[in-house]
Coordinates of C-alpha atoms and ligand atoms in Angstrom, one line a residue:
Chain Q
M18 CA 2.3 36.4 -5.4
E19 CA 3.8 35.5 -8.8
E20 CA 6.5 33.2 -7.3
K21 CA 3.8 31.1 -5.6
V22 CA 2.9 29.6 -9.0
L23 CA 4.2 26.2 -9.8
E24 CA 4.5 24.9 -13.3
W25 CA 5.4 21.6 -15.0
D26 CA 5.6 20.4 -18.5
Y27 CA 5.3 16.7 -19.5
E28 CA 5.6 15.2 -22.9
I29 CA 3.1 12.7 -24.2
N30 CA 3.8 10.4 -27.2
G31 CA 1.0 9.3 -29.5
K32 CA 0.5 5.5 -29.8
D33 CA 2.8 4.9 -26.9
F34 CA 0.4 2.7 -24.9
R35 CA 3.2 1.3 -22.7
N36 CA 3.8 4.6 -21.0
A37 CA 0.2 5.8 -21.3
G38 CA -1.0 7.1 -17.9
K39 CA 2.4 8.0 -16.5
V40 CA 2.0 11.7 -16.9
S41 CA -1.3 11.8 -15.1
S42 CA 0.3 9.6 -12.3
K43 CA 2.9 12.3 -11.9
V44 CA 0.4 15.0 -11.7
K45 CA -1.5 13.1 -9.1
E46 CA 1.7 12.5 -7.0
I47 CA 2.4 16.2 -7.0
L48 CA -1.0 17.1 -5.7
K49 CA -0.8 14.5 -3.0
E50 CA 2.5 15.9 -1.9
L51 CA 1.1 19.4 -1.7
G52 CA -1.6 18.1 0.5
F53 CA -4.7 18.6 -1.6
D54 CA -7.8 16.9 -0.4
P55 CA -8.4 13.3 -1.8
D56 CA -11.5 14.1 -3.7
F57 CA -9.9 17.0 -5.5
V58 CA -6.9 14.8 -6.4
R59 CA -9.3 12.1 -7.8
R60 CA -11.0 14.6 -10.0
V61 CA -7.8 16.0 -11.4
A62 CA -6.4 12.4 -11.9
I63 CA -9.4 11.4 -14.0
A64 CA -9.4 14.6 -16.1
S65 CA -5.7 14.5 -16.8
Y66 CA -5.7 10.8 -17.5
E67 CA -8.5 11.2 -20.1
A68 CA -6.8 14.1 -21.8
E69 CA -3.5 12.3 -21.8
M70 CA -5.1 9.2 -23.3
N71 CA -6.7 11.2 -26.1
V72 CA -3.3 12.3 -27.2
V73 CA -2.1 8.7 -27.0
C74 CA -5.1 7.4 -28.9
H75 CA -5.9 10.1 -31.4
A76 CA -2.8 12.4 -31.9
E77 CA 0.9 12.2 -32.8
R78 CA 2.4 13.9 -29.8
G79 CA 1.6 16.5 -27.1
V80 CA 2.5 18.3 -24.0
L81 CA 0.7 18.5 -20.7
H82 CA 1.2 21.8 -18.9
L83 CA 0.3 21.9 -15.3
T84 CA 0.0 25.2 -13.4
I85 CA -0.8 25.4 -9.7
S86 CA -1.7 28.8 -8.4
P87 CA -3.3 29.9 -5.1
E88 CA -6.8 29.8 -6.5
E89 CA -6.9 27.0 -8.9
L90 CA -5.2 24.3 -10.9
R91 CA -4.9 24.5 -14.6
I92 CA -4.0 21.8 -17.0
V93 CA -3.5 22.5 -20.7
V94 CA -2.9 19.5 -23.0
K95 CA -1.8 20.7 -26.4
D96 CA -1.2 18.2 -29.2
K97 CA -0.1 17.9 -32.8
G98 CA -2.5 15.7 -34.6
P99 CA -5.7 15.4 -36.7
G100 CA -7.7 17.8 -34.6
I101 CA -11.4 17.4 -33.9
Q102 CA -13.9 18.3 -36.7
D103 CA -17.0 18.7 -34.6
I104 CA -16.3 19.4 -31.0
E105 CA -19.9 19.3 -29.9
L106 CA -20.3 15.9 -31.4
A107 CA -17.1 14.7 -29.8
M108 CA -18.4 15.8 -26.4
Q109 CA -21.3 13.5 -26.6
E110 CA -21.3 10.3 -24.5
G111 CA -20.4 7.3 -26.5
Y112 CA -19.1 9.1 -29.6
S113 CA -15.8 7.8 -30.6
T114 CA -13.7 7.6 -33.8
A115 CA -11.2 5.2 -32.2
S116 CA -10.0 2.4 -34.4
P117 CA -10.9 -1.3 -33.7
E118 CA -7.4 -2.0 -32.5
I119 CA -7.7 0.8 -29.9
R120 CA -11.0 -0.5 -28.8
E121 CA -9.6 -3.9 -28.4
M122 CA -7.1 -2.5 -25.9
G123 CA -10.1 -1.3 -23.9
F124 CA -10.1 2.4 -24.9
G125 CA -12.4 4.3 -27.2
A126 CA -15.7 4.0 -25.3
G127 CA -16.4 7.6 -26.1
M128 CA -16.6 8.6 -22.5
G129 CA -13.3 10.6 -22.2
L130 CA -14.4 14.1 -23.0
P131 CA -17.7 13.8 -21.2
N132 CA -15.8 12.5 -18.1
I133 CA -13.4 15.5 -18.3
K134 CA -16.4 17.8 -18.4
K135 CA -17.9 16.2 -15.3
N136 CA -14.7 16.5 -13.2
V137 CA -13.5 20.0 -14.0
D138 CA -14.9 23.4 -13.3
K139 CA -14.1 25.0 -16.7
L140 CA -13.3 23.2 -19.9
N141 CA -12.3 24.8 -23.2
I142 CA -11.4 22.9 -26.3
A143 CA -9.9 24.5 -29.3
S144 CA -9.0 22.5 -32.4
T145 CA -7.8 23.0 -35.9
V146 CA -8.3 20.1 -38.3
G147 CA -5.0 18.8 -39.6
E148 CA -3.0 20.7 -37.0
G149 CA -4.0 19.8 -33.5
T150 CA -6.1 20.3 -30.4
V151 CA -5.8 22.2 -27.1
V152 CA -7.7 21.0 -24.1
D153 CA -7.7 23.7 -21.4
M154 CA -9.0 22.6 -18.0
L155 CA -9.5 24.6 -14.8
I156 CA -10.2 22.8 -11.5
K157 CA -10.8 24.4 -8.2
P158 CA -10.3 22.7 -4.9
S159 CA -13.6 22.0 -3.1
S160 CA -12.5 24.2 -0.2
I161 CA -10.1 26.8 -1.7
R162 CA -6.9 26.5 0.2
E163 CA -5.0 29.5 1.2
F164 CA -1.6 29.6 -0.3
G165 CA -0.9 32.9 1.4
Chain Y
M28 CA 22.5 -1.6 20.7
K29 CA 18.8 -2.1 19.7
R30 CA 16.6 0.7 18.5
S31 CA 12.8 0.3 18.4
Y32 CA 10.3 1.7 16.1
G33 CA 6.9 0.6 17.5
I34 CA 6.9 -3.2 17.3
I35 CA 9.9 -3.3 14.9
T36 CA 13.5 -3.5 16.3
I37 CA 16.7 -2.9 14.5
D38 CA 19.7 -4.5 16.1
E39 CA 22.4 -1.9 15.4
D40 CA 25.2 -4.2 16.4
R41 CA 24.2 -6.4 13.5
C42 CA 23.3 -3.7 11.0
Q43 CA 26.2 -3.1 8.7
G44 CA 24.7 0.1 7.1
C45 CA 24.5 -1.6 3.7
V46 CA 21.9 -0.4 1.2
N47 CA 19.8 -3.6 1.0
C48 CA 16.9 -2.5 3.2
I49 CA 16.7 1.1 1.9
M50 CA 16.5 -0.2 -1.7
S51 CA 14.0 -3.0 -0.9
C52 CA 11.5 -0.8 0.9
R53 CA 8.6 0.1 -1.4
T54 CA 7.4 3.1 0.6
E55 CA 10.9 4.5 0.9
A56 CA 10.7 4.4 4.7
I57 CA 14.3 3.5 5.6
R58 CA 17.5 5.6 5.6
I59 CA 21.0 4.9 6.6
Y60 CA 22.1 7.4 9.3
E61 CA 25.5 7.3 10.9
G62 CA 26.1 3.8 9.5
K63 CA 22.8 2.3 10.7
A64 CA 19.4 1.7 9.3
R65 CA 16.7 4.0 10.6
I66 CA 12.9 3.8 10.0
L67 CA 10.7 6.7 9.1
T68 CA 7.7 5.4 11.0
N69 CA 5.1 7.6 9.3
R70 CA 6.0 6.1 6.0
C71 CA 6.4 2.5 7.1
I72 CA 3.5 0.1 6.5
I73 CA 5.0 -2.6 8.7
C74 CA 5.0 -5.2 5.9
G75 CA 8.2 -6.8 7.0
K76 CA 9.8 -6.9 3.5
C77 CA 13.0 -5.5 4.9
F78 CA 13.2 -8.3 7.5
R79 CA 13.7 -10.7 4.6
D80 CA 16.0 -8.5 2.6
C81 CA 18.4 -7.7 5.4
P82 CA 21.4 -10.0 4.9
E83 CA 22.3 -9.7 8.6
N84 CA 18.8 -10.5 10.0
A85 CA 19.1 -7.3 11.9
I86 CA 15.4 -6.3 11.6
T87 CA 12.8 -8.1 13.7
A88 CA 9.4 -7.7 15.4
K89 CA 8.1 -8.9 18.6
T90 CA 5.3 -8.1 21.0
H91 CA 4.6 -11.3 22.9
G92 CA 6.0 -14.8 23.5
L93 CA 5.2 -18.0 25.3
E94 CA 6.4 -16.4 28.5
D95 CA 3.2 -14.3 28.5
L96 CA 0.9 -17.3 28.9
K97 CA 1.4 -17.3 32.7
N98 CA -0.5 -14.0 33.0
Y99 CA -3.8 -15.8 32.4
K100 CA -5.8 -18.5 34.0
Y101 CA -6.8 -20.0 30.7
T102 CA -5.1 -19.5 27.3
V103 CA -6.3 -20.0 23.8
V104 CA -4.1 -19.8 20.6
I105 CA -5.5 -18.8 17.2
P106 CA -3.0 -20.0 14.6
S107 CA -2.9 -18.2 11.3
S108 CA -3.5 -20.6 8.4
S109 CA 0.0 -20.1 7.1
L110 CA 1.1 -22.3 10.0
Y111 CA -0.1 -25.5 8.3
A112 CA 2.3 -24.8 5.4
Q113 CA 5.4 -24.7 7.7
F114 CA 5.5 -28.5 8.0
P115 CA 5.5 -31.3 5.3
G116 CA 3.4 -34.4 5.2
E117 CA -0.2 -35.4 4.9
G118 CA -2.6 -34.8 7.8
V119 CA 0.0 -32.6 9.4
A120 CA -2.5 -29.8 10.1
N121 CA -4.2 -31.5 13.1
K122 CA -0.9 -32.7 14.5
V123 CA 0.4 -29.1 14.5
L124 CA -2.7 -28.0 16.4
C125 CA -2.1 -30.7 19.0
A126 CA 1.5 -29.7 19.3
L127 CA 0.4 -26.1 20.2
K128 CA -1.3 -27.6 23.3
V129 CA 1.9 -29.3 24.2
L130 CA 3.5 -25.9 24.2
G131 CA 1.1 -24.8 27.0
F132 CA -2.0 -23.4 25.4
D133 CA -5.2 -24.7 27.0
D134 CA -7.1 -24.6 23.7
V135 CA -6.6 -24.1 20.0
Y136 CA -9.0 -22.4 17.6
E137 CA -8.2 -21.8 14.0
E138 CA -8.1 -18.5 12.2
A139 CA -9.4 -20.3 9.2
V140 CA -12.7 -20.8 10.9
G141 CA -12.9 -17.1 11.2
A142 CA -12.1 -16.8 7.5
E143 CA -15.0 -19.0 6.6
I144 CA -17.3 -16.7 8.6
A145 CA -15.6 -13.6 7.2
S146 CA -16.2 -14.9 3.7
I147 CA -19.9 -15.3 4.2
A148 CA -20.1 -11.9 5.8
T149 CA -18.2 -10.4 2.8
Q150 CA -20.6 -12.2 0.4
E151 CA -23.5 -10.6 2.2
Y152 CA -21.8 -7.2 2.2
L153 CA -21.2 -7.3 -1.5
K154 CA -24.7 -8.4 -2.3
G155 CA -26.1 -5.2 -0.6
Y156 CA -23.3 -2.9 -1.7
R157 CA -24.3 0.3 -3.4
G158 CA -21.2 2.4 -3.0
P159 CA -18.3 3.1 -5.4
Y160 CA -16.2 0.3 -6.8
P161 CA -13.9 -1.5 -6.4
V162 CA -14.4 -2.9 -2.9
I163 CA -10.9 -3.7 -1.5
S164 CA -10.2 -6.7 0.7
S165 CA -9.5 -6.0 4.4
L166 CA -7.5 -9.1 5.1
C167 CA -4.0 -7.6 4.8
P168 CA -3.2 -4.9 7.4
A169 CA -0.1 -3.7 5.5
I170 CA -2.3 -2.9 2.5
I171 CA -4.8 -1.1 4.7
R172 CA -2.0 1.1 5.9
L173 CA -0.7 1.7 2.4
I174 CA -4.2 2.8 1.4
Q175 CA -4.5 5.1 4.4
I176 CA -1.2 6.8 3.6
R177 CA -1.1 6.8 -0.2
F178 CA -4.6 6.2 -1.5
P179 CA -6.8 8.0 1.1
N180 CA -9.5 8.2 -1.5
F181 CA -10.0 4.5 -1.2
V182 CA -10.3 4.1 2.6
D183 CA -14.1 4.0 2.5
Q184 CA -13.9 1.3 -0.1
I185 CA -12.1 -1.2 2.2
N186 CA -14.4 -4.1 3.0
P187 CA -15.4 -3.3 6.6
I188 CA -15.5 -6.9 7.8
E189 CA -13.1 -7.7 10.7
L190 CA -10.0 -9.8 10.5
P191 CA -10.9 -13.5 10.8
A192 CA -8.8 -13.9 14.0
E193 CA -10.7 -11.0 15.6
I194 CA -14.0 -12.6 14.7
V195 CA -12.9 -15.8 16.3
A196 CA -11.4 -14.1 19.4
K197 CA -14.5 -12.0 20.1
E198 CA -16.7 -15.2 20.1
L199 CA -14.2 -17.3 22.0
R200 CA -13.8 -14.9 24.9
K201 CA -17.5 -14.8 25.6
V202 CA -18.1 -18.6 25.2
K203 CA -15.0 -19.7 27.2
A204 CA -15.7 -17.3 30.1
Q205 CA -19.2 -18.7 30.4
Q206 CA -18.1 -22.3 30.0
L207 CA -15.3 -22.1 32.6
S208 CA -17.0 -19.6 34.9
L209 CA -14.0 -17.2 34.5
K210 CA -13.9 -13.5 34.0
E211 CA -13.4 -12.5 30.4
E212 CA -10.1 -10.8 31.3
E213 CA -8.8 -14.0 32.9
I214 CA -8.7 -15.6 29.4
G215 CA -5.6 -15.0 27.4
I216 CA -6.1 -15.1 23.6
F217 CA -3.0 -15.3 21.5
Y218 CA -2.7 -15.0 17.8
L219 CA 0.1 -16.9 16.0
V220 CA 1.0 -14.5 13.1
P221 CA 3.0 -14.8 9.9
C222 CA 3.9 -11.1 9.7
P223 CA 4.5 -7.9 11.6
A224 CA 1.5 -6.2 10.0
K225 CA -0.9 -8.6 11.8
M226 CA 1.1 -8.0 15.0
V227 CA 0.3 -4.2 14.8
A228 CA -3.2 -4.9 13.7
V229 CA -3.7 -6.5 17.1
A230 CA -1.4 -4.2 19.2
K231 CA -2.8 -1.0 17.7
T232 CA -6.1 -1.8 16.2
E233 CA -7.8 1.0 14.4
T234 CA -11.1 -0.6 13.8
K235 CA -12.2 -0.9 17.4
E236 CA -11.4 0.5 20.8
K237 CA -9.4 -2.6 21.8
S238 CA -8.4 -5.8 20.2
Y239 CA -10.2 -9.0 21.4
I240 CA -6.7 -10.6 21.2
N241 CA -4.3 -10.2 24.1
G242 CA -1.1 -10.7 22.2
A243 CA 0.5 -11.8 18.9
I244 CA 3.3 -14.3 18.7
S245 CA 5.5 -14.8 15.6
I246 CA 5.5 -18.2 13.9
S247 CA 9.2 -18.0 13.4
D248 CA 9.8 -17.3 17.2
I249 CA 8.2 -20.6 18.3
Y250 CA 9.0 -22.7 15.2
G251 CA 11.8 -24.7 16.9
Q252 CA 9.8 -25.5 20.0
L253 CA 6.8 -26.4 17.9
L254 CA 8.8 -28.9 15.9
A255 CA 10.0 -30.5 19.1
A256 CA 6.5 -30.6 20.5
M257 CA 5.2 -32.3 17.4
R258 CA 7.4 -35.3 18.3
E259 CA 5.8 -35.4 21.7
V260 CA 2.2 -35.7 20.4
R261 CA 1.2 -39.3 21.1
E262 CA -2.5 -39.4 20.8
E263 CA -4.1 -36.9 18.4
E264 CA -7.1 -35.1 19.6
N265 CA -9.4 -33.9 16.8
L266 CA -8.7 -30.2 16.8
Q267 CA -8.9 -29.2 13.1
K268 CA -12.3 -27.7 12.4
A269 CA -11.5 -25.5 9.5
T270 CA -11.8 -26.6 5.9
G271 CA -10.0 -25.8 2.7
T272 CA -12.3 -22.8 2.2
G273 CA -10.9 -20.9 5.2
I274 CA -7.4 -22.3 5.1
G275 CA -7.1 -21.0 1.5
W276 CA -7.0 -17.5 2.7
A277 CA -3.3 -18.1 3.5
V278 CA -2.4 -17.9 -0.1
K279 CA -3.2 -15.2 -2.7
G280 CA -6.5 -15.8 -4.5
G281 CA -7.9 -17.8 -1.6
E282 CA -10.4 -15.1 -0.6
I283 CA -11.7 -14.5 -4.1
R284 CA -11.8 -18.2 -4.8
E285 CA -14.6 -18.7 -2.3
L286 CA -16.5 -15.6 -3.5
E287 CA -16.4 -17.1 -6.9
R288 CA -17.4 -20.5 -5.8
Q289 CA -20.4 -19.0 -4.0
R290 CA -21.2 -17.1 -7.2
C291 CA -21.5 -13.9 -5.3
L292 CA -19.4 -11.8 -7.7
R293 CA -21.1 -9.9 -10.4
S294 CA -20.9 -11.3 -13.9
D295 CA -20.8 -7.9 -15.5
M296 CA -17.7 -6.8 -13.5
E297 CA -14.1 -8.0 -13.1
N298 CA -12.1 -8.9 -10.0
I299 CA -8.4 -8.7 -9.3
V300 CA -5.9 -10.7 -7.2
V301 CA -2.6 -8.8 -6.7
D302 CA 0.4 -9.5 -4.6
G303 CA 3.6 -7.6 -3.8
I304 CA 3.4 -3.9 -2.7
K305 CA 4.8 -2.5 -5.9
N306 CA 2.2 -4.3 -7.9
V307 CA -0.6 -3.2 -5.5
I308 CA 0.6 0.4 -5.8
N309 CA 0.5 0.1 -9.6
V310 CA -3.0 -1.3 -9.6
L311 CA -4.4 1.2 -7.2
D312 CA -2.7 4.0 -9.1
E313 CA -4.4 2.9 -12.4
I314 CA -7.8 2.6 -10.7
E315 CA -7.4 6.1 -9.3
N316 CA -6.5 7.4 -12.7
G317 CA -9.6 5.8 -14.1
K318 CA -7.5 3.6 -16.4
L319 CA -8.6 0.3 -14.7
R320 CA -12.4 0.3 -14.5
N321 CA -15.3 -1.9 -13.9
I322 CA -13.6 -3.8 -11.1
E323 CA -15.8 -5.1 -8.3
F324 CA -13.4 -6.6 -5.8
I325 CA -9.6 -6.5 -5.2
E326 CA -7.8 -9.0 -3.1
A327 CA -4.5 -7.2 -2.5
R328 CA -1.7 -8.8 -0.5
A329 CA 1.6 -7.1 0.6
C330 CA 3.5 -10.3 0.5
P331 CA 4.2 -12.2 -2.7
E332 CA 2.1 -15.4 -2.7
G333 CA 0.0 -14.2 0.2
C334 CA 0.4 -14.7 4.0
V335 CA 2.6 -17.8 3.4
G336 CA 5.1 -15.2 2.2
G337 CA 5.0 -13.3 5.5
A338 CA 8.3 -12.2 7.0
L339 CA 7.7 -14.2 10.2
T340 CA 7.2 -17.5 8.5
V341 CA 9.9 -20.1 8.1
V342 CA 9.4 -22.2 5.0
D343 CA 10.0 -21.0 1.4
R344 CA 6.8 -19.1 0.2
Y345 CA 6.5 -21.1 -3.0
V346 CA 6.7 -24.5 -1.2
A347 CA 4.3 -23.2 1.4
R348 CA 1.8 -22.1 -1.3
G349 CA 1.9 -25.5 -2.8
R350 CA 1.1 -27.1 0.6
I351 CA -1.9 -24.8 1.2
R352 CA -3.2 -25.4 -2.3
K353 CA -3.1 -29.1 -1.6
L354 CA -5.2 -28.6 1.5
M355 CA -7.6 -26.5 -0.5
M356 CA -8.0 -29.1 -3.2
E357 CA -8.1 -32.2 -1.1
D358 CA -10.1 -30.9 1.7
E359 CA -13.7 -31.2 0.6
R360 CA -15.2 -31.7 4.1
K361 CA -18.3 -29.6 4.7
S362 CA -17.7 -26.5 6.7
M363 CA -18.9 -26.5 10.3
I364 CA -20.2 -23.0 9.9
E365 CA -23.9 -22.5 9.5
R366 CA -24.5 -20.0 6.9
E367 CA -28.0 -18.9 8.1
E368 CA -26.6 -18.2 11.5
V369 CA -23.7 -16.1 10.1
V370 CA -26.1 -14.2 7.8
K371 CA -28.4 -13.5 10.8
R372 CA -25.5 -12.1 12.8
F373 CA -24.2 -10.2 9.9
K374 CA -27.5 -8.4 9.7
Q375 CA -27.2 -7.6 13.4
G376 CA -23.9 -5.9 12.5
D377 CA -21.7 -8.5 14.3
Y378 CA -18.7 -8.8 12.0
F379 CA -18.2 -5.2 11.0
F380 CA -15.4 -2.8 12.1
E381 CA -16.6 -1.2 15.2
K382 CA -14.8 2.0 14.2
G383 CA -14.3 3.4 10.7
L384 CA -10.8 3.5 9.3
K385 CA -9.3 6.9 8.9
P386 CA -7.2 8.2 6.0
K387 CA -3.6 9.3 6.9
P388 CA -2.7 11.4 3.9
F389 CA -0.3 13.6 5.9
A390 CA 2.4 10.9 5.5
S391 CA 2.9 11.7 1.8
R392 CA 2.5 15.5 2.3
L393 CA 5.6 17.7 2.1
D394 CA 4.3 20.2 4.7
P395 CA 1.1 20.8 6.6
D396 CA 1.3 24.4 5.6
P397 CA 0.4 24.6 1.9
V398 CA 2.6 27.6 1.3
K399 CA 5.6 25.8 2.7
A400 CA 4.7 22.7 0.8
V401 CA 4.9 24.6 -2.5
E402 CA 8.2 26.2 -1.5
K403 CA 9.6 22.8 -0.5
M404 CA 8.5 21.2 -3.7
K405 CA 10.2 23.9 -5.8
L406 CA 13.4 23.5 -3.8
R407 CA 13.1 19.7 -3.9
D408 CA 12.8 19.6 -7.7
E409 CA 15.8 22.0 -8.0
I410 CA 17.9 19.8 -5.8
H411 CA 16.8 16.7 -7.5
S412 CA 17.7 17.9 -11.0
S413 CA 21.2 18.9 -9.7
L414 CA 21.9 15.4 -8.4
P415 CA 23.6 12.7 -10.6
G416 CA 20.5 10.5 -10.9
L417 CA 22.4 7.3 -10.3
D418 CA 20.2 6.3 -7.4
C419 CA 23.2 4.6 -5.8
G420 CA 22.1 4.8 -2.2
A421 CA 25.5 5.8 -0.9
C422 CA 23.9 8.9 0.7
G423 CA 21.7 6.7 2.8
A424 CA 18.5 7.5 0.9
P425 CA 17.1 5.0 -1.6
N426 CA 17.4 7.3 -4.6
C427 CA 18.3 10.9 -5.6
R428 CA 14.7 12.1 -5.3
A429 CA 14.4 10.8 -1.8
L430 CA 17.7 12.5 -0.9
A431 CA 16.3 15.8 -2.3
D432 CA 13.2 15.2 -0.2
D433 CA 15.3 14.6 2.9
V434 CA 17.3 17.8 2.3
V435 CA 14.2 20.0 2.1
Q436 CA 12.8 18.2 5.2
G437 CA 16.0 18.9 7.1
R438 CA 16.8 15.2 7.4
A439 CA 20.0 15.3 5.3
E440 CA 22.5 17.6 3.6
I441 CA 23.2 17.9 -0.1
T442 CA 26.8 16.9 0.5
D443 CA 25.6 13.5 1.7
C444 CA 25.7 12.8 -2.0
I445 CA 29.3 11.7 -2.6
F446 CA 29.3 13.3 -6.1
K447 CA 28.1 16.6 -4.7
W448 CA 30.7 16.3 -1.9
R449 CA 33.4 15.8 -4.4
E450 CA 32.2 18.8 -6.4
R451 CA 32.5 20.9 -3.3
V452 CA 36.0 19.6 -2.5
K453 CA 37.1 20.4 -6.1
D454 CA 35.6 23.9 -6.0
L455 CA 37.4 24.5 -2.7
A456 CA 40.7 23.2 -4.1
E457 CA 40.4 25.5 -7.1
E458 CA 39.7 28.4 -4.8
V459 CA 42.7 27.6 -2.8
M460 CA 44.8 27.4 -5.9
E461 CA 43.5 30.8 -7.0
W462 CA 44.5 32.3 -3.7
A463 CA 47.9 30.7 -3.8
Q464 CA 48.6 32.4 -7.1
K465 CA 47.7 35.9 -5.8
K466 CA 50.5 38.1 -4.7
P467 CA 50.7 41.4 -2.8
H468 CA 51.1 44.5 -5.0
S469 CA 54.3 45.3 -3.2
L470 CA 56.0 42.4 -5.0
P471 CA 57.3 42.5 -8.6
K472 CA 55.0 41.0 -11.2
R473 CA 57.6 38.4 -12.2
G474 CA 59.8 36.2 -10.1
R475 CA 59.3 35.0 -6.6
Ligands
ADP523 N1 -6.7 15.1 -28.8 C1 -7.5 14.7 -29.8 N2 -7.2 14.7 -31.1 C2 -8.0 14.3 -32.1 N3 -9.3 13.8 -31.8 C3 -9.7 13.8 -30.6 C4 -8.8 14.2 -29.5 N4 -9.5 14.0 -28.4 C5 -10.7 13.5 -28.7 N5 -10.8 13.4 -30.0 C6 -12.0 12.9 -30.8 O1 -13.1 13.0 -29.9 C7 -13.7 11.7 -29.8 C8 -14.3 11.5 -28.5 O2 -13.3 11.5 -27.5 P1 -13.5 10.8 -26.1 O3 -14.8 11.3 -25.5 O4 -12.3 11.0 -25.3 O5 -13.7 9.3 -26.5 P2 -12.6 8.2 -27.0 O6 -11.3 8.7 -26.8 O7 -13.0 7.0 -26.2 O8 -12.9 8.0 -28.5 C9 -12.6 10.8 -30.2 O9 -13.0 9.5 -30.6 C10 -11.9 11.5 -31.2 O10 -12.5 11.4 -32.5
MG524 MG1 -10.7 9.4 -24.9

């Protein structure tokens, strides 16, 4: 059973808007190659993209860790950065502390975390102000596929 | 020797086994095997890019030619709008249409008229649309195939309005049969196409049981004969019915231009014109990630500059685009299409796909069995990281990752990589040396 788990690590750099989105594209490609159903792939793509963008927009640097096991897919995005003071507030639609420059680039609508919540089965955010944030997401395929 | 892959043929006597095609293919659908290019048909989107990039012109496509006209009592040709751009000069469009009759067709009817109808149908469709955005244009069959294979999520977002040529053909067959008191099957309808994608769209339509078109003929195949025929046109019959609106579909942006002019696009959303497969992949990828949002309509074209850049055209795509744009700008005649009539028939469901498009995600899947897919992916990544990463193409695959893929799929061996092969030879040589230095215990340690 143990060896049926697949894992990947991808680094994300804060403020690197040129490469922003590449990590979630890779995640998506892996899922397509493994033959997951399109709607599941779409949900994972949106959630991982938003988590990746939050590192790019709000933190210094981070790592996306992807685990695919027989039952579920887990994505943990851990960053070094300012952390989130009030997680409940951050989860509200439209709440954003993004700078005007970031907004000008079309980000910072305050819909990222709510969008993640909508697309995953389980979301856990842990954060220490001044140190960083861990966003832990579990996503289950709509029809659980047998990995054997 | 010639080897066929559906409608595509590779002339293996011409193919030099160089890496041009494998490197140019955006869906990584070509490999060099035993010195010749081979196509992986489940990955190929039949765009024809490799036709252009092959220095030996070894890759071609054909389904029909002028010789097929004799099988019908009455023949009609539907020329794609990119045809007008293949010849210089003012007022040349009508002359080209007349020349087609000289070549033996009994009648000519323009694809561009179908485009004018399709545009109105699309406007109506967008007005009533309540599904997920963006809606994706259905005019490029290569893009449709790309979406079926790589972006199966978006298949239901493809504009379900038929190809302009099919709209025209469906109507023509009925009308002509009645007019001439012929059976419908006695009428041969041929479509003059700029690309192999449209050829397959006819030969293997996926949006209805059977195409209304009997055969597709490549513009480049009859170009020479058409040039000669143009000199034979004495008196011009007035055959050009289409206006700039429909003709404009031959170039990128032509479809959206009309939607904009009719003010049918939403003011609170954006729209995109994108050409070139790589660019289309990037845009669809960003939309799938949620990075690009709020887009209402995408006009995506596999060929740079649009259909005038098709692999079966003759004239340089940039010159051709200029010519079409001239026709779009100068031609302000009123369309012969009656909007109310089209809207009425749209509401009856006349212009829609008769059959829904299906996703084909298996093409990008490593294995139908998920357990095996996981195993293959692990192995593939291991192999990939052991390769030099030069993406040189000498192994016959377009890059190291693709070779690793081929190895796990049983299509190639790791020693196809010349660096890996050299490593193996070196290891072997070292082992031979080691053995050469070994001596039987019976011999003294020193000497001999
Ligand atoms: N990784 C993170 N590090 C620090 N702050 C974050 C992080 N992710 C989210 N936040 C905070 O939560 C807010 C809301 O996030 P989100 O819903 O993604 O909206 P947006 O990113 O558009 O501002 C952000 O504006 C930011 O203050
Ligand atoms: Mg965000």
